[in-house]
mmCIF file of C-alpha atoms in Angstrom:
data_model
loop_
_atom_site.group_PDB
_atom_site.id
_atom_site.type_symbol
_atom_site.label_atom_id
_atom_site.label_comp_id
_atom_site.label_asym_id
_atom_site.label_seq_id
_atom_site.Cartn_x
_atom_site.Cartn_y
_atom_site.Cartn_z
ATOM 1 C CA MET A 1 133.931 -126.321 -121.084
ATOM 2 C CA GLY A 2 133.325 -127.540 -117.576
ATOM 3 C CA LYS A 3 132.109 -131.003 -116.677
ATOM 4 C CA SER A 4 128.484 -129.976 -117.192
ATOM 5 C CA GLY A 5 129.296 -128.658 -120.661
ATOM 6 C CA THR A 6 127.769 -125.265 -119.842
ATOM 7 C CA GLU A 7 130.550 -123.514 -117.908
ATOM 8 C CA LYS A 8 132.712 -121.137 -119.911
ATOM 9 C CA PRO A 9 136.462 -121.682 -119.621
ATOM 10 C CA LEU A 10 138.125 -119.369 -117.093
ATOM 11 C CA PHE A 11 140.378 -117.860 -119.744
ATOM 12 C CA SER A 12 137.825 -117.354 -122.494
ATOM 13 C CA LYS A 13 138.280 -113.575 -122.269
ATOM 14 C CA VAL A 14 141.052 -111.251 -121.101
ATOM 15 C CA ASP A 15 139.611 -108.295 -119.187
ATOM 16 C CA GLN A 16 142.766 -106.387 -118.301
ATOM 17 C CA ILE A 17 146.313 -105.899 -119.553
ATOM 18 C CA GLY A 18 148.720 -104.605 -116.903
ATOM 19 C CA VAL A 19 151.945 -102.827 -117.843
ATOM 20 C CA LEU A 20 154.693 -102.043 -115.333
ATOM 21 C CA VAL A 21 156.217 -98.572 -115.559
ATOM 22 C CA ARG A 22 158.692 -96.535 -113.541
ATOM 23 C CA ASP A 23 156.623 -93.320 -113.743
ATOM 24 C CA VAL A 24 152.882 -93.761 -114.165
ATOM 25 C CA GLU A 25 152.242 -90.068 -114.947
ATOM 26 C CA ALA A 26 154.883 -89.970 -117.703
ATOM 27 C CA ALA A 27 153.666 -93.304 -119.106
ATOM 28 C CA ALA A 28 150.048 -92.081 -119.211
ATOM 29 C CA LYS A 29 151.139 -88.925 -121.087
ATOM 30 C CA TYR A 30 153.137 -91.047 -123.529
ATOM 31 C CA PHE A 31 150.197 -93.334 -124.334
ATOM 32 C CA GLU A 32 147.806 -90.362 -124.496
ATOM 33 C CA ALA A 33 150.116 -88.806 -127.132
ATOM 34 C CA LEU A 34 149.608 -92.016 -129.121
ATOM 35 C CA GLY A 35 145.835 -91.579 -128.839
ATOM 36 C CA ILE A 36 145.242 -94.044 -126.000
ATOM 37 C CA GLY A 37 143.378 -92.406 -123.139
ATOM 38 C CA PRO A 38 142.608 -90.318 -121.293
ATOM 39 C CA PHE A 39 143.778 -92.322 -118.309
ATOM 40 C CA GLY A 40 142.023 -92.139 -114.957
ATOM 41 C CA ASP A 41 142.787 -93.150 -111.408
ATOM 42 C CA PRO A 42 141.315 -96.362 -110.018
ATOM 43 C CA PRO A 43 138.497 -95.821 -107.534
ATOM 44 C CA ASP A 44 139.933 -95.087 -104.105
ATOM 45 C CA HIS A 45 136.935 -96.632 -102.356
ATOM 46 C CA ILE A 46 138.099 -100.180 -103.148
ATOM 47 C CA PRO A 47 141.675 -100.248 -101.842
ATOM 48 C CA ALA A 48 143.634 -103.473 -101.541
ATOM 49 C CA ILE A 49 143.833 -104.669 -97.945
ATOM 50 C CA ASP A 50 145.427 -107.696 -96.280
ATOM 51 C CA ARG A 51 147.956 -107.931 -99.105
ATOM 52 C CA VAL A 52 150.163 -111.031 -99.058
ATOM 53 C CA VAL A 53 153.371 -111.344 -101.095
ATOM 54 C CA HIS A 54 155.121 -114.715 -101.317
ATOM 55 C CA GLY A 55 153.080 -115.998 -98.369
ATOM 56 C CA LYS A 56 153.817 -113.099 -96.003
ATOM 57 C CA LEU A 57 151.672 -110.117 -95.024
ATOM 58 C CA ALA A 58 152.897 -107.034 -96.889
ATOM 59 C CA PRO A 59 151.107 -103.976 -95.465
ATOM 60 C CA ASP A 60 153.818 -101.620 -96.789
ATOM 61 C CA VAL A 61 153.184 -102.471 -100.455
ATOM 62 C CA LYS A 62 151.759 -99.623 -102.458
ATOM 63 C CA ASN A 63 151.388 -99.281 -106.207
ATOM 64 C CA ARG A 64 150.068 -96.341 -108.233
ATOM 65 C CA ALA A 65 147.891 -97.100 -111.205
ATOM 66 C CA LYS A 66 146.297 -95.307 -114.117
ATOM 67 C CA MET A 67 143.664 -96.998 -116.244
ATOM 68 C CA VAL A 68 141.703 -96.597 -119.430
ATOM 69 C CA GLN A 69 139.037 -98.759 -121.013
ATOM 70 C CA LEU A 70 139.978 -99.897 -124.536
ATOM 71 C CA GLY A 71 136.813 -101.503 -125.839
ATOM 72 C CA GLU A 72 136.329 -104.576 -123.666
ATOM 73 C CA ILE A 73 139.856 -104.476 -122.230
ATOM 74 C CA GLU A 74 141.021 -102.399 -119.299
ATOM 75 C CA PHE A 75 144.560 -101.094 -119.905
ATOM 76 C CA GLU A 76 146.361 -100.584 -116.589
ATOM 77 C CA LEU A 77 149.679 -98.835 -115.986
ATOM 78 C CA VAL A 78 151.265 -99.842 -112.662
ATOM 79 C CA GLN A 79 154.101 -98.098 -110.836
ATOM 80 C CA PRO A 80 155.487 -99.770 -107.710
ATOM 81 C CA VAL A 81 155.779 -97.110 -104.979
ATOM 82 C CA SER A 82 156.726 -98.871 -101.749
ATOM 83 C CA GLY A 83 157.335 -102.313 -100.284
ATOM 84 C CA ARG A 84 158.549 -105.538 -101.892
ATOM 85 C CA SER A 85 155.681 -106.211 -104.262
ATOM 86 C CA VAL A 86 155.713 -108.729 -107.079
ATOM 87 C CA GLN A 87 155.411 -105.709 -109.362
ATOM 88 C CA ARG A 88 158.596 -104.129 -107.942
ATOM 89 C CA GLU A 89 160.441 -107.455 -108.259
ATOM 90 C CA ARG A 90 159.385 -107.771 -111.889
ATOM 91 C CA LEU A 91 160.225 -104.167 -112.767
ATOM 92 C CA GLU A 92 163.704 -104.483 -111.223
ATOM 93 C CA ALA A 93 164.365 -107.834 -112.909
ATOM 94 C CA ARG A 94 162.938 -107.183 -116.381
ATOM 95 C CA GLY A 95 162.243 -103.474 -116.730
ATOM 96 C CA GLU A 96 159.092 -101.862 -118.022
ATOM 97 C CA GLY A 97 156.587 -103.863 -120.037
ATOM 98 C CA ILE A 98 153.561 -106.113 -119.934
ATOM 99 C CA ASN A 99 153.275 -107.732 -116.518
ATOM 100 C CA HIS A 100 149.929 -109.467 -116.376
ATOM 101 C CA LEU A 101 146.681 -110.453 -117.987
ATOM 102 C CA GLY A 102 143.739 -109.843 -115.694
ATOM 103 C CA ILE A 103 140.638 -112.006 -115.674
ATOM 104 C CA PHE A 104 137.515 -110.700 -113.906
ATOM 105 C CA VAL A 105 135.842 -113.511 -111.964
ATOM 106 C CA ASP A 106 132.641 -113.917 -109.963
ATOM 107 C CA ASP A 107 134.166 -116.210 -107.318
ATOM 108 C CA LEU A 108 137.826 -115.498 -106.589
ATOM 109 C CA GLU A 109 138.123 -118.188 -103.933
ATOM 110 C CA LYS A 110 136.770 -120.920 -106.224
ATOM 111 C CA GLU A 111 138.853 -119.896 -109.255
ATOM 112 C CA THR A 112 142.011 -119.497 -107.151
ATOM 113 C CA ALA A 113 141.512 -122.943 -105.641
ATOM 114 C CA GLY A 114 141.069 -124.392 -109.130
ATOM 115 C CA LEU A 115 144.379 -122.972 -110.364
ATOM 116 C CA VAL A 116 146.214 -123.989 -107.184
ATOM 117 C CA GLU A 117 144.806 -127.501 -107.640
ATOM 118 C CA LYS A 118 146.378 -127.504 -111.125
ATOM 119 C CA GLY A 119 149.774 -126.663 -109.603
ATOM 120 C CA PHE A 120 149.928 -122.886 -110.078
ATOM 121 C CA LYS A 121 151.277 -120.904 -107.138
ATOM 122 C CA VAL A 122 149.730 -117.695 -105.799
ATOM 123 C CA ILE A 123 152.562 -115.168 -105.483
ATOM 124 C CA SER A 124 150.507 -112.194 -104.297
ATOM 125 C CA SER A 125 146.948 -111.662 -103.163
ATOM 126 C CA GLY A 126 144.752 -109.221 -101.332
ATOM 127 C CA ARG A 127 141.151 -108.422 -100.735
ATOM 128 C CA PHE A 128 138.849 -105.460 -101.099
ATOM 129 C CA PRO A 129 136.747 -104.080 -98.228
ATOM 130 C CA GLY A 130 133.479 -106.004 -98.021
ATOM 131 C CA SER A 131 134.157 -108.666 -100.629
ATOM 132 C CA GLY A 132 136.309 -109.546 -103.578
ATOM 133 C CA GLY A 133 140.005 -109.190 -104.128
ATOM 134 C CA PHE A 134 142.804 -110.341 -106.382
ATOM 135 C CA ALA A 135 145.361 -113.110 -106.785
ATOM 136 C CA TYR A 136 148.505 -113.085 -108.926
ATOM 137 C CA PHE A 137 149.836 -116.418 -110.117
ATOM 138 C CA ASP A 138 153.375 -117.491 -110.956
ATOM 139 C CA THR A 139 152.588 -118.153 -114.610
ATOM 140 C CA ASP A 140 155.373 -116.194 -116.274
ATOM 141 C CA LYS A 141 157.716 -119.153 -116.862
ATOM 142 C CA VAL A 142 156.412 -119.374 -120.417
ATOM 143 C CA GLY A 143 155.950 -116.057 -122.191
ATOM 144 C CA GLY A 144 156.868 -113.853 -119.224
ATOM 145 C CA VAL A 145 153.290 -112.898 -118.341
ATOM 146 C CA GLN A 146 151.577 -113.389 -114.992
ATOM 147 C CA ILE A 147 147.857 -114.055 -114.565
ATOM 148 C CA GLU A 148 145.786 -111.981 -112.138
ATOM 149 C CA LEU A 149 142.301 -113.041 -111.092
ATOM 150 C CA ILE A 150 140.169 -110.082 -109.945
ATOM 151 C CA GLN A 151 136.808 -110.086 -108.186
ATOM 152 C CA PHE A 152 135.366 -106.633 -107.632
ATOM 153 C CA PRO A 153 132.846 -105.934 -104.858
ATOM 154 C CA PRO A 154 129.192 -106.166 -105.985
ATOM 155 C CA GLY A 155 128.252 -103.291 -108.268
ATOM 156 C CA GLU A 156 131.908 -102.583 -109.149
ATOM 157 C CA TYR A 157 132.484 -105.482 -111.554
ATOM 158 C CA LYS A 158 132.981 -103.438 -114.706
ATOM 159 C CA ILE A 159 134.464 -100.126 -113.620
ATOM 160 C CA LYS A 160 134.686 -97.499 -116.347
ATOM 161 C CA TYR A 161 137.615 -95.102 -116.188
#
C-alpha cells in the first residue's frame, strides 16, 4: 500500500506476458495448435514512436507482435525485425522464451520515475501518438524477466485481440 494506505501496489496484477520468438507466425500457429488463440495483430493506430534503447534514439527498431487475451492476461509473442532492440539483444543472448511481464499503468511518467528512484534502470522506452507509451526496465538480474510498464492512449487501455 502507498503512504495513504489506499493506493494499490504497482505490481498487484500482471497484465501481459511477453515471449520472444524468432518467427511470430510459426509461434502463433504452434500455440494455436495447443488451444491458445486465435492470435491477432496489435492495433496499427498506436505505433511506438520516439523509441529509445540504452539512452539513444532508435528509429530503426521494429518488432512484430501477435497477441491473444487469456482471461485477464494478454499473451504477446514478439519477433525482433530490425534495429538493435532490447528484444533482439535478449533473443540473441538467451534464445526464445519469456521476456517480460507487462503492467498496465495510468501514469507512465509517475510510475517510471518511482522505479528509477528505487534504482531500476530504463533500458528501452517509447511513446504512442497523443499520449501514453512504454518503458522496459533492467530487472532480469534475478529470474531473467524484464518488467514493462505500459500506458495506452485514452480509450485503448484494455485492448481485446
